[in-house]
Coordinates of C-alpha atoms in Angstrom, one line a residue:
Chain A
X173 CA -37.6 29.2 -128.2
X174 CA -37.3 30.3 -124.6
X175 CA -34.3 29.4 -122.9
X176 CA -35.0 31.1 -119.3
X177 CA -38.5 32.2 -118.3
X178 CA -39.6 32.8 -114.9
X179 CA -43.2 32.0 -113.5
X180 CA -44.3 33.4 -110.2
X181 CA -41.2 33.0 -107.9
X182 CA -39.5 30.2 -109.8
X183 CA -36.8 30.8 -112.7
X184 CA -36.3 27.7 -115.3
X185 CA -33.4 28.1 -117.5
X186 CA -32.4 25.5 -119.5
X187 CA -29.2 24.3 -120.4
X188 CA -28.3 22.7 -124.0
X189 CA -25.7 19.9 -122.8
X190 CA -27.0 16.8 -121.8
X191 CA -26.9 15.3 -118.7
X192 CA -26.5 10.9 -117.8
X193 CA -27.4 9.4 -115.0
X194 CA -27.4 5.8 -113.8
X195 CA -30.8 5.0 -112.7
X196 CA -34.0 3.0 -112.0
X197 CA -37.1 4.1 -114.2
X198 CA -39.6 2.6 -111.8
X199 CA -39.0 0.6 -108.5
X200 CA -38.2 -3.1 -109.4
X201 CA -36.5 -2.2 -112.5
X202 CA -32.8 -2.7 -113.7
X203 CA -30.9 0.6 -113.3
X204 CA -29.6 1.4 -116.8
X205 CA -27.8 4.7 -117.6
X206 CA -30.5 7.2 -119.3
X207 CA -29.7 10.7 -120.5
X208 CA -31.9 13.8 -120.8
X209 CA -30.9 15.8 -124.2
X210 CA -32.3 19.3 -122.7
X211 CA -31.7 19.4 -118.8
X212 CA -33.3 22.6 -117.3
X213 CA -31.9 24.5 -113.9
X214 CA -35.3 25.3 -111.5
X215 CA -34.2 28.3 -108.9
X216 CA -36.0 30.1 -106.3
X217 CA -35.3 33.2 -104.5
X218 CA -35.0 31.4 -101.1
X219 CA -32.4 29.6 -102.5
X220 CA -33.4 26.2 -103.6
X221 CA -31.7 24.8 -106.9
X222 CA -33.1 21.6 -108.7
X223 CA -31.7 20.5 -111.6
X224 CA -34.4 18.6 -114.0
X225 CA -34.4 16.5 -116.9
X226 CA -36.5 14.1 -119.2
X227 CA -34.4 11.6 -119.4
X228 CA -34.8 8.8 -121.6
X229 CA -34.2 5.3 -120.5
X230 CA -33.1 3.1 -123.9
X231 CA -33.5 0.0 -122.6
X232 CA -37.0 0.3 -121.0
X233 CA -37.9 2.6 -123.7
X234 CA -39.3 5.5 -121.0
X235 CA -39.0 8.7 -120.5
X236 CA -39.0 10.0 -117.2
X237 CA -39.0 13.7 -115.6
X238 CA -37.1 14.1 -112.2
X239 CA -35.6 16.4 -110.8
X240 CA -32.0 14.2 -110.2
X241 CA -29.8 16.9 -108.4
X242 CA -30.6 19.2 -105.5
X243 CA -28.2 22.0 -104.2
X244 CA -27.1 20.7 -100.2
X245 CA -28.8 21.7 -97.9
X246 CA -32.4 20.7 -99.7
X247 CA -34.9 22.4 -97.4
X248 CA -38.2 22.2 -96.4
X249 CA -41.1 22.2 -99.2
X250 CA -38.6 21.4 -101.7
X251 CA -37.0 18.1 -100.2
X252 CA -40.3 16.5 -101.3
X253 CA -38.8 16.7 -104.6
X254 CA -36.0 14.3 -104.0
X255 CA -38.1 11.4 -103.9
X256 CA -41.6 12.5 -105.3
X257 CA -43.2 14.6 -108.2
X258 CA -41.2 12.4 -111.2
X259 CA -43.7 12.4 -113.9
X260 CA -43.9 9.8 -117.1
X261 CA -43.8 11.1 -120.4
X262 CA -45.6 8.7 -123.4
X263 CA -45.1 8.8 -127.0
X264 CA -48.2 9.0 -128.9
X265 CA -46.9 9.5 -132.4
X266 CA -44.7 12.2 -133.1
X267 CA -46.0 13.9 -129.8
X268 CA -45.0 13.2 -126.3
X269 CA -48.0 13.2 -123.9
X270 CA -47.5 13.8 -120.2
X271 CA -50.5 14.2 -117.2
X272 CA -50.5 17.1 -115.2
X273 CA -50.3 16.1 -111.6
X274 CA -49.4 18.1 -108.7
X275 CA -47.9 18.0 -105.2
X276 CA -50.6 18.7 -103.1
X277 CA -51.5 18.2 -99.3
X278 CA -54.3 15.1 -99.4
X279 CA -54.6 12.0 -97.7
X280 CA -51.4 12.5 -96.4
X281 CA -49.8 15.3 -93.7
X282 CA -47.1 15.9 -96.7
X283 CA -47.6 16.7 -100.1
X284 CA -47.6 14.0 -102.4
X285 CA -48.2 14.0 -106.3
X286 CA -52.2 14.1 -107.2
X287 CA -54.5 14.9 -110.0
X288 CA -55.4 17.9 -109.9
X289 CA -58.6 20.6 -111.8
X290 CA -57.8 23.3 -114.0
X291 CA -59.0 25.5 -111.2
X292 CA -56.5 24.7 -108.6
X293 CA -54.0 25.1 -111.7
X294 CA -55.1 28.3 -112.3
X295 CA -55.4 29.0 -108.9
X296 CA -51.1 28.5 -108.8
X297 CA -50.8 30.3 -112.1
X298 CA -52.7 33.4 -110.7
X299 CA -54.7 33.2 -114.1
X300 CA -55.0 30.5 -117.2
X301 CA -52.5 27.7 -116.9
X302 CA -53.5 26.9 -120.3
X303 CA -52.8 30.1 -121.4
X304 CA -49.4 29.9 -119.8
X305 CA -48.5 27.1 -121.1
X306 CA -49.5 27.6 -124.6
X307 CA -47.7 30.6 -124.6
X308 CA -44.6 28.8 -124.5
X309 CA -45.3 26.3 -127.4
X310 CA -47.8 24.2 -129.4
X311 CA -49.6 22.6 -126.4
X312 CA -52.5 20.5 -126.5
X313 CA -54.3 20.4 -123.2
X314 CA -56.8 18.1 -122.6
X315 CA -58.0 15.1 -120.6
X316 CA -54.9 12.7 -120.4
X317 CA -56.9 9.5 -122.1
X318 CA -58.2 11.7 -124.8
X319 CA -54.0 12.7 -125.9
X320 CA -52.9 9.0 -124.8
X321 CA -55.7 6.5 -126.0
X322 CA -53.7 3.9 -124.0
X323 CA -53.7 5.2 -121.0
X324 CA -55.4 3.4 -117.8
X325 CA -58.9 3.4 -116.6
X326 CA -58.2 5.3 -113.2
X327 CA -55.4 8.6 -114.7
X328 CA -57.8 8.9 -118.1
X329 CA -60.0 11.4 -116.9
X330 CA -57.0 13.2 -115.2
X331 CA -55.3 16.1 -117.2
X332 CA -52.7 16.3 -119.6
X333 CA -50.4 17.9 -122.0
X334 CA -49.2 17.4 -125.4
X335 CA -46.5 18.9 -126.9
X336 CA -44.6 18.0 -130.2
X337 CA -41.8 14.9 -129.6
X338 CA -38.3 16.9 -127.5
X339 CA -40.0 20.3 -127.2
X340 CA -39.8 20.1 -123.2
X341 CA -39.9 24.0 -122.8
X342 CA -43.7 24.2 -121.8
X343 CA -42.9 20.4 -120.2
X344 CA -41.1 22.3 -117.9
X345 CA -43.2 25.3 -117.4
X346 CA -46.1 22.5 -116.4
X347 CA -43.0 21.5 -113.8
X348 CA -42.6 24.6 -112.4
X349 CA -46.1 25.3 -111.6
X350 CA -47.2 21.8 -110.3
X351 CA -44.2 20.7 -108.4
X352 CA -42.1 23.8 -106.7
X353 CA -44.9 26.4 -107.0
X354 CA -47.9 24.0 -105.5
X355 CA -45.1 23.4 -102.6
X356 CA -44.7 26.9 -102.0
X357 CA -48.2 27.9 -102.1
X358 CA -48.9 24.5 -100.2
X359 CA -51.8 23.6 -102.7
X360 CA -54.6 21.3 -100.9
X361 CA -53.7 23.0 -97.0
X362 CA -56.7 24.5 -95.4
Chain B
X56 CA 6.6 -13.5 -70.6
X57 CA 4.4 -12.5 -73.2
X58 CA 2.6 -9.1 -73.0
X59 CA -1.4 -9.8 -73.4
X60 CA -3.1 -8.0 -76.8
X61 CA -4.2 -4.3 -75.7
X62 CA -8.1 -4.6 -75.9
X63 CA -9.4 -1.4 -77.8
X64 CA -11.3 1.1 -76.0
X65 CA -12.4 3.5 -78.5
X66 CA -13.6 3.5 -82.6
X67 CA -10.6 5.0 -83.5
X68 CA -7.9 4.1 -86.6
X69 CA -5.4 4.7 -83.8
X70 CA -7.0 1.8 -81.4
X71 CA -7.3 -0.1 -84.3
X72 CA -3.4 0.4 -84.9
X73 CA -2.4 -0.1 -81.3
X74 CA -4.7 -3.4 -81.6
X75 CA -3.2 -5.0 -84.6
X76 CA 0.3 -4.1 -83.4
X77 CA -0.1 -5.7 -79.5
X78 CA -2.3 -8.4 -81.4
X79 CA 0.8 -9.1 -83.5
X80 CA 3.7 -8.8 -81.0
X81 CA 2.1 -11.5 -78.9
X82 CA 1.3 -13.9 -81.3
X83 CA 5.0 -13.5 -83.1
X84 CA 6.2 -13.8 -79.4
X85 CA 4.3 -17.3 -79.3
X86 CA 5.6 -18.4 -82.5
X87 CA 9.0 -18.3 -81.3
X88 CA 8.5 -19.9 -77.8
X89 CA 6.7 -22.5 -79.8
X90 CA 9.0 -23.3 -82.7
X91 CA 12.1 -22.8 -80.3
X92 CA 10.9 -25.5 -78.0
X93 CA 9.5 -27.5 -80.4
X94 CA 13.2 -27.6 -82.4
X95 CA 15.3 -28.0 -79.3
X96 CA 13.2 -31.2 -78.1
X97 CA 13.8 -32.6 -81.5
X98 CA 17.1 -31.6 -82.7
X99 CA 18.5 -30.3 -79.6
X100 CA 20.5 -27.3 -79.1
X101 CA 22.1 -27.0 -82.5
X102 CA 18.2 -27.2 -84.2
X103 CA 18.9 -23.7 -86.0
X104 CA 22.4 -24.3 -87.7
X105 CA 20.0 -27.6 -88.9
X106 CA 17.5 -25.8 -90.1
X107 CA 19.2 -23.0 -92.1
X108 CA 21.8 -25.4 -93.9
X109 CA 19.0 -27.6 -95.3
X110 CA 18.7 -26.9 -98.7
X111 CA 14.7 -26.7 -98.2
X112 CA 15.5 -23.1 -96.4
X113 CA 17.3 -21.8 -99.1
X114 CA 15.0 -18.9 -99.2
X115 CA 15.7 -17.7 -95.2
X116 CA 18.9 -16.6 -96.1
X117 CA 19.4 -13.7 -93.6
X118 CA 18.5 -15.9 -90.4
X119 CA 20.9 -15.4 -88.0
X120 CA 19.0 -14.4 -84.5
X121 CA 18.0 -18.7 -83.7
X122 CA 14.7 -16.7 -81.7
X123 CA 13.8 -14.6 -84.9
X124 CA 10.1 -15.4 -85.0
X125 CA 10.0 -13.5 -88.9
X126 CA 11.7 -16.4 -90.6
X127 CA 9.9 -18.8 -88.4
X128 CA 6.7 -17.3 -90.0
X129 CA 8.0 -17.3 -93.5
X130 CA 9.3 -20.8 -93.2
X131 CA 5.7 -22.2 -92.2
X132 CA 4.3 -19.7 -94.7
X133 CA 6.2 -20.8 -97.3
X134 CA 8.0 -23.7 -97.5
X135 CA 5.7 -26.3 -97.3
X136 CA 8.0 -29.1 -97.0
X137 CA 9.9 -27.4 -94.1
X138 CA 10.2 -29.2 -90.9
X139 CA 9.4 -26.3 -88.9
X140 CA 5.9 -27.4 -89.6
X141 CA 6.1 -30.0 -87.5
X142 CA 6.3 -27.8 -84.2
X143 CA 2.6 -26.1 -85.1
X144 CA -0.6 -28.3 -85.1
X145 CA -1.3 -30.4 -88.6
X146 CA -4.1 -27.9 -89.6
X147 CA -4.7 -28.3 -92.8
X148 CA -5.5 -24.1 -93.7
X149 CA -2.6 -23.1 -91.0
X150 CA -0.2 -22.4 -93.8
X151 CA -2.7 -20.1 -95.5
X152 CA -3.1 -18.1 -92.1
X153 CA 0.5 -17.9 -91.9
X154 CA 1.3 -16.9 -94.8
X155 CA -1.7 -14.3 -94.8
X156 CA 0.0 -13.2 -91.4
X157 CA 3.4 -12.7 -92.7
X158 CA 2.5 -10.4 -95.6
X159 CA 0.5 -8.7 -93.2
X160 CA 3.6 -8.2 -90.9
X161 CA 5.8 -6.8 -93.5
X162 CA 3.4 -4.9 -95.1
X163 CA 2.7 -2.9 -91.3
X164 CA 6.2 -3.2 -90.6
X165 CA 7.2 -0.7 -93.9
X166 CA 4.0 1.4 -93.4
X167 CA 2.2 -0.4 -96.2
X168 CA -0.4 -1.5 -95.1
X169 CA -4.6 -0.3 -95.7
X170 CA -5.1 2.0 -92.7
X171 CA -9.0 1.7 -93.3
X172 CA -11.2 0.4 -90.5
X173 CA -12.4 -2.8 -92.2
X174 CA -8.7 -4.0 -93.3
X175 CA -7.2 -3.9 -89.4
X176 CA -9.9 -5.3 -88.1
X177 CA -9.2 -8.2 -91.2
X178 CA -5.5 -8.4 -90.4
X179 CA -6.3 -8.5 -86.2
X180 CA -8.8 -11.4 -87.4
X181 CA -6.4 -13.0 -89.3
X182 CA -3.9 -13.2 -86.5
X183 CA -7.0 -14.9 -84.0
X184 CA -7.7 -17.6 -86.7
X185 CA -4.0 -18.3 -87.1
X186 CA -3.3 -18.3 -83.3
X187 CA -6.1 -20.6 -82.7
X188 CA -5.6 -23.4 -85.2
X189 CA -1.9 -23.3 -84.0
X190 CA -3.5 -23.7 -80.3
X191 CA -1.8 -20.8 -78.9
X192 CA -2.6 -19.9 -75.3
X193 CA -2.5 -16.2 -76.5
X194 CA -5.4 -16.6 -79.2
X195 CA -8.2 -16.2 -76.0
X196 CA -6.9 -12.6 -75.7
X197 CA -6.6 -11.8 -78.7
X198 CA -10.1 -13.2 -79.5
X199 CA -11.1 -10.9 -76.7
X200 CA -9.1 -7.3 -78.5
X201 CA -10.5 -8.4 -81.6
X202 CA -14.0 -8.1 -80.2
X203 CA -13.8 -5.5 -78.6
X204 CA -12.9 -3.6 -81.7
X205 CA -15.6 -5.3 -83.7
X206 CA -17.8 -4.2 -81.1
X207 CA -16.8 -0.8 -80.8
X208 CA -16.7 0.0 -84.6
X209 CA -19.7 -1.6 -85.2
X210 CA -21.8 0.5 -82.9
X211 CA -19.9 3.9 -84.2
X212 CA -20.9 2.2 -87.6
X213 CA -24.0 3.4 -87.3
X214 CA -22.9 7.3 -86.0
X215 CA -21.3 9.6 -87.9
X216 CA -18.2 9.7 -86.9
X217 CA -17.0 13.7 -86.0
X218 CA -14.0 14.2 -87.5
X219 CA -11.6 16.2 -85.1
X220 CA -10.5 18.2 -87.9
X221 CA -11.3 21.7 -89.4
X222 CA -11.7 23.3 -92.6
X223 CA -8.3 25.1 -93.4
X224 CA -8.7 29.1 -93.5
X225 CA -9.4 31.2 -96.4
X226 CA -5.8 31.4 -96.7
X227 CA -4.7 29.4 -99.3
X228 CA -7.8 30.5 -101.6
X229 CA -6.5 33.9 -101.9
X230 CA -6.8 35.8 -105.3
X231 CA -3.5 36.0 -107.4
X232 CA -1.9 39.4 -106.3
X233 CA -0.3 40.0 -110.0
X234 CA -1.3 38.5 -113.6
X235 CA 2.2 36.6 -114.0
X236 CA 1.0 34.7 -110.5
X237 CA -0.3 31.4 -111.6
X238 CA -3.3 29.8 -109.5
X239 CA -2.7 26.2 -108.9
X240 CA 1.0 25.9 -108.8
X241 CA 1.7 23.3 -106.7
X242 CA 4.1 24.3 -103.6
X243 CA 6.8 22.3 -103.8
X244 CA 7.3 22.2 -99.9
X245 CA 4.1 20.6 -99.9
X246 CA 4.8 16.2 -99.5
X247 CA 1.8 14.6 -99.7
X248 CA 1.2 11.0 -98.1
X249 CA 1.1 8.2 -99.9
X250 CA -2.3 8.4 -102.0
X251 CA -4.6 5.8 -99.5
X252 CA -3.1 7.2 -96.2
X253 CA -5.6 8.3 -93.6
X254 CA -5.5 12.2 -93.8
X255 CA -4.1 14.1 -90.7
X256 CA -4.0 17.9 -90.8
X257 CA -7.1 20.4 -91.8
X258 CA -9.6 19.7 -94.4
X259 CA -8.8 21.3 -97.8
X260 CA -10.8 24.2 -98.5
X261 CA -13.3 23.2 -101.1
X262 CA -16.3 20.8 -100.8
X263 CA -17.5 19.2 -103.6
X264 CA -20.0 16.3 -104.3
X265 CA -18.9 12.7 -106.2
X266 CA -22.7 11.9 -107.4
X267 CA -23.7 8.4 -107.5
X268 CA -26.3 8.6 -110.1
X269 CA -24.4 11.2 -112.8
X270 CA -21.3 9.3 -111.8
X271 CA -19.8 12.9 -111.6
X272 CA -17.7 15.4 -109.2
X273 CA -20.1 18.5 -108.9
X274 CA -19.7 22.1 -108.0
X275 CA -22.1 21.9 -104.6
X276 CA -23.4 25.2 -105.2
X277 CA -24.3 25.2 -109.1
X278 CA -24.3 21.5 -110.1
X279 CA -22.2 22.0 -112.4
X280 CA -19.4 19.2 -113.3
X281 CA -15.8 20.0 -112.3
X282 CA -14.8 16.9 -114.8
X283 CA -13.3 20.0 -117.3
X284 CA -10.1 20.2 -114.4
X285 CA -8.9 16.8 -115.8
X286 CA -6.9 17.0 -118.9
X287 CA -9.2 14.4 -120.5
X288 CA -12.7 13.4 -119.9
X289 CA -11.8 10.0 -120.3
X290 CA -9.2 10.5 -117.2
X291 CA -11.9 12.2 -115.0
X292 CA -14.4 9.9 -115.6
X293 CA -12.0 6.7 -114.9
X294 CA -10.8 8.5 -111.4
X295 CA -14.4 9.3 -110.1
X296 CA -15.4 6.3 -110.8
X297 CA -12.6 4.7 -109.3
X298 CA -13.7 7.1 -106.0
X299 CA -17.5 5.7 -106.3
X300 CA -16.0 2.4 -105.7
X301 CA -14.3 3.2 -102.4
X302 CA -18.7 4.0 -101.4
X303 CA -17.5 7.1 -99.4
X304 CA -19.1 7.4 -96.2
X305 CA -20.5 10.6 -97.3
X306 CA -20.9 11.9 -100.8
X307 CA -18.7 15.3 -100.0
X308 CA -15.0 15.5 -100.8
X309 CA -12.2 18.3 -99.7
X310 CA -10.3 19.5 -102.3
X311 CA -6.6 21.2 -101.9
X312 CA -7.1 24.3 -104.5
X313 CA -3.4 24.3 -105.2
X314 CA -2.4 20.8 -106.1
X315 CA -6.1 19.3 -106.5
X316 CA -5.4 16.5 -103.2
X317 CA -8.5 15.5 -102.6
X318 CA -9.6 14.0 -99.1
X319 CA -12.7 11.6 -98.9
X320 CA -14.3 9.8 -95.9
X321 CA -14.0 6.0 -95.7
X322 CA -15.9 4.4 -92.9
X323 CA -16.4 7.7 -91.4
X324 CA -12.2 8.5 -91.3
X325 CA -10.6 10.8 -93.9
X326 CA -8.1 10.0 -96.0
X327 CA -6.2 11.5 -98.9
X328 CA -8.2 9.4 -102.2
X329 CA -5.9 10.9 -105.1
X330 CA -6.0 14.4 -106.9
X331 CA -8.6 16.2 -109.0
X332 CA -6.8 17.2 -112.1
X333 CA -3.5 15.8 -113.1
X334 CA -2.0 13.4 -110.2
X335 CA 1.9 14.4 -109.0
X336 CA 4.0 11.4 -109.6
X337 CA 4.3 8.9 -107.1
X338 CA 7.9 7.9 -105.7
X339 CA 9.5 4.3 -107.2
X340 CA 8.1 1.5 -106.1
X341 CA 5.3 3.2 -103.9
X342 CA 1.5 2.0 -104.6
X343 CA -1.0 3.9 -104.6
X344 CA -4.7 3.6 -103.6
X345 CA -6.1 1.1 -101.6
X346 CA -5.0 -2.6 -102.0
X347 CA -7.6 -5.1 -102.5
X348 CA -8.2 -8.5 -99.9
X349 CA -7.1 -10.8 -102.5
X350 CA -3.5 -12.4 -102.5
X351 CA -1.9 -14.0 -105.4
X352 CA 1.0 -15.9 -106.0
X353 CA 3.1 -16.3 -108.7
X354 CA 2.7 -19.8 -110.0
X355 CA 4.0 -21.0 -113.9
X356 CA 3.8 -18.1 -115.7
X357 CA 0.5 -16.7 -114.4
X358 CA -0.8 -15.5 -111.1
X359 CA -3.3 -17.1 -109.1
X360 CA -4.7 -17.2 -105.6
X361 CA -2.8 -19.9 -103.4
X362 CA -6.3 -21.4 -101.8
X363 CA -8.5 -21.9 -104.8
X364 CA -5.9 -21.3 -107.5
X365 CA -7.9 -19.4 -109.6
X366 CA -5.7 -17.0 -111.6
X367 CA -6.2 -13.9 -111.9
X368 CA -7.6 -12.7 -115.4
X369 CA -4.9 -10.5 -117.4
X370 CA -4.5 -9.2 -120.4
X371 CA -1.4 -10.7 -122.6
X372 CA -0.1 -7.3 -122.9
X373 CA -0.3 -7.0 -119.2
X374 CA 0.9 -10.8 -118.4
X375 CA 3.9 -10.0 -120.7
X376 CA 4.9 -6.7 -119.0
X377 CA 4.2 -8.7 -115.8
X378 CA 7.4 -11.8 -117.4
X379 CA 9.6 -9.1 -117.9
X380 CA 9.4 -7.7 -114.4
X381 CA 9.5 -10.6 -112.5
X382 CA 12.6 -11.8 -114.8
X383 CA 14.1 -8.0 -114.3
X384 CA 13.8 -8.2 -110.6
X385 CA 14.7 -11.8 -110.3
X386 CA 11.3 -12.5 -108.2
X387 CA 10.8 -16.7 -107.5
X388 CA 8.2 -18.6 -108.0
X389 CA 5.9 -18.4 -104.9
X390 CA 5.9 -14.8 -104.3
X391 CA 2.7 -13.0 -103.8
X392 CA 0.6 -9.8 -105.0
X393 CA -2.1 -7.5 -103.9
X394 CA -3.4 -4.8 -106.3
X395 CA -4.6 -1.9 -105.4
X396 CA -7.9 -0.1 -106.9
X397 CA -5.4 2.4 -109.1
X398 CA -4.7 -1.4 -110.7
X399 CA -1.3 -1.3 -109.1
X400 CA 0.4 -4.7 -109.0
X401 CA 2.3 -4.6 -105.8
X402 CA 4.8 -7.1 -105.0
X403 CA 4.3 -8.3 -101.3
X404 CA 8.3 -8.3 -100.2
X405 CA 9.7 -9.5 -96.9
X406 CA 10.6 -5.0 -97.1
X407 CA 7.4 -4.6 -97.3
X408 CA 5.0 -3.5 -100.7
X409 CA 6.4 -2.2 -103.9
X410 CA 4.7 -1.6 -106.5
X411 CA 5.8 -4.1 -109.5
X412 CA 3.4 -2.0 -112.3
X413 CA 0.4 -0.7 -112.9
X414 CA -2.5 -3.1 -114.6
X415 CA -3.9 -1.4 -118.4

């Protein structure tokens, strides 16, 4: 498996010790201390360094992927990751299923995290997202209630992934391409 | 005459000081105008060869100096059947005022006391509250210097606070010249403060972030964790957490690259918070850290705060250590503690704070 692959102008290398943190999984919540097994480094060239991870909260029983560490000073488009573009990870048998949601300009002057077509994904990718991220592991990509028969009325017709239970790497390659790419190419702007 | 409390004009640690201090001089000052006349309307001219050969003042050996307002304090503070209660108003918490202000005197008067923001303002508050159940005329003024500090601080509370210091040159980050030169060998000119001691010369060189949520010291440029310069994880972990309990003002500390002394901001004013990597030992007796609000005394064989009584919670192994101590320096019943947030059980002596042991 990958450990380092770079897509477009963002590098994802991923590190093999994991990282605790002592956090909230959703506002209203008790903070509980939750680890991510297979934290990943994002770079840029401009500069910007995110560090990344699914982490899973025991006592909730969620997973949740943030980024949770930002080299000072965090700049313009990427401080929009310090307190959006978390995403919730389901397990649906022995597969975890995610939806693919981007930060995109809508509603809102800033970016904020939003359902997004597989032509604005492509339109990031500069060719097939689902190609991209099939290429780095077995991916199922499809509409998110269709991988997660549970999930609600009003993300079921959004998309999603599915990838076997731990295998993050094309996880994180979905990352990359909906949450520091769509900021850089300011995805939704006209 | 007694000189009225300096009223602060800046948020500064050294207002602050100049504050408590005035604060202090004028309300001691009071003390012994008011015990004095007190005792010489009762007992007449001889009241002090009275009062230190009754067997109730065993414990003020050393008075000699009638207008010494220290034992005045200590007596009120202390002894609660002493007559010398008499010449102050029948509050019913002015003993606990006094005796909060006595420790406080000694522990300034030996350089021992928290120099953070929060605690001089509590010890300047301390004095008001004893000065105006004792009906003091000076407790107005000092009212008056206490608020003004409030005041001040509060409204640079919200600011951050510029810090009229630098970050040292790039010369003590220099590359060792020859293989047999060890990096990180302490200088041994180097005397550091007392761990807890607001920090006075140039920033150390290297900035690095204690993170709340990993509950880790991180490399600001990689992320990385910089726990690996502890000997054990165990150690590294306990010291930045003890460090995320001070809530730093912000989430950078300095760091000396020689001898690890790491500086931190508290309330917007450096200090020197302890070491990253192994700590150089502290002199006999010192404490280190900063010492909690709490007071104990020692009651029985146990400690426990002398307003509500509730002891504090130790272990055996820890009360035991604490016996022997006590017995080894012959320390009597009534004596009070602070501890500090290294667990340090400091003994609250007329000489000011030593450090008795450290809690496990």
């Amino acid at each position: 498996m990958a450990n380092q692959f770079t897509i477009g102008v963002v590098n994802v290398s991923m590190k093999h010790e994991a990282v605790s943190i002592r956090d909230i999984p959703a506002r209203g919540m008790p903070e509980e201390e939750a680890t991510a097994a297979q934290p990943a480094i994002f770079e840029t060239v401009d500069g910007w360094m995110g560090h990344f991870g699914f982490f899973e909260f025991p006592k909730a029983g969620v997973i949740i992927g943030k980024f949770h560490w930002h080299r000072p000073p965090l700049v313009s488009p990427y401080d929009r990751l310090k307190n959006a573009g978390s995403t919730t990870v389901t397990r649906v048998g022995d597969r975890w299923v995610c939806p693919v949601r981007a930060m995109k300009i809508k509603g809102k002057p800033w970016p904020t995290l939003c359902s997004v077509t597989e032509e604005e994904l492509d339109s990031l990718v500069g060719g097939s997202f689902e190609e991209l991220v099939g290429s780095i592991g077995d991916v199922t990509m499809d509409t998110f209630g269709s991988l997660n028969p549970s999930a609600g009325k009003n993300v079921a017709n959004a998309l999603g992934l599915s990838v076997p239970a731990g295998e993050v790497e094309p996880l994180l390659a979905m990352i990359a391409v909906t949450r520091p790419l769509a900021l850089i190419k300011k995805l939704g702007a006209s | 005459m007694i000189l009225a409390p300096y009223v602060p004009r800046a948020a500064s640690i050294h207002e602050a000081v100049y504050c408590y201090l005035s604060v202090e001089r004028a309300v001691l000052q009071e003390t012994e105008s008011a015990v004095t006349n007190w005792a010489t309307q009762y007992w007449g001219p001889s009241w002090h060869h009275i009062m230190v050969s009754d067997p109730l003042h065993e414990s003020l050996s050393g008075w000699d100096s009638p207008n010494d307002p220290f034992y005045m304090l200590k007596a009120i503070a202390k002894i609660p059947k002493s007559p010398l209660r008499g010449a102050l108003p029948p509050h019913p918490h002015l003993a606990s005022f006094a005796m909060r202000v006595f420790h406080n005197r000694n522990s300034w008067a030996h350089f021992g006391n928290n120099q953070l923001m929060h605690s001089i303002k509590n010890d300047i508050q301390q004095l008001v509250v004893f000065a105006t159940l004792a009906e003091f005329d000076v407790a107005a003024r000092a009212k008056e210097a206490y608020e003004a500090l409030d005041t001040l601080t509060k409204a640079a509370g919200g600011l951050v606070i510029a810090p009229v210091l630098k970050v040292a040159t790039a010369s003590v980050a220099r590359a060792p010249e020859t293989e047999d030169e060890l990096p990180n060998v302490p200088d041994p000119m180097v005397v550091r403060p007392r761990v807890g001691s607001p920090w006075e010369s140039d920033l150390p060189m290297e900035r690095l972030e204690l993170n709340l949520k990993q509950r880790d010291l991180l490399n600001t440029q990689t992320g990385q964790s910089v726990k690996d310069r502890w000997p054990t994880a165990a150690l590294a972990a306990q010291v930045v957490n003890r460090w995320l309990d001070l809530s730093p003002s912000t989430p950078f500390v300095h760091v000396d690259p020689d001898d690890g002394a790491t500086v931190g901001f508290l309330e917007g004013y450096p200090y020197l918070i302890g070491y990253v990597g192994e700590e150089p030992d502290s002199p006999e007796g010192q404490y280190r850290g900063f010492l909690s609000d709490a007071i104990y005394v020692y009651e029985g064989d146990a400690l426990a705060t002398p307003d509500y009584g509730s002891p504090l919670e130790m272990t055996t192994e820890n009360q035991q250590a604490f016996l022997q101590e006590v017995k080894k320096r012959r320390l009597p019943q009534g004596e009070a503690f602070q501890i500090s947030n290294y667990g340090d059980l400091v003994h609250l002596s007329d000489d000011g704070p030593v450090r008795v042991m450290t809690l496990r």
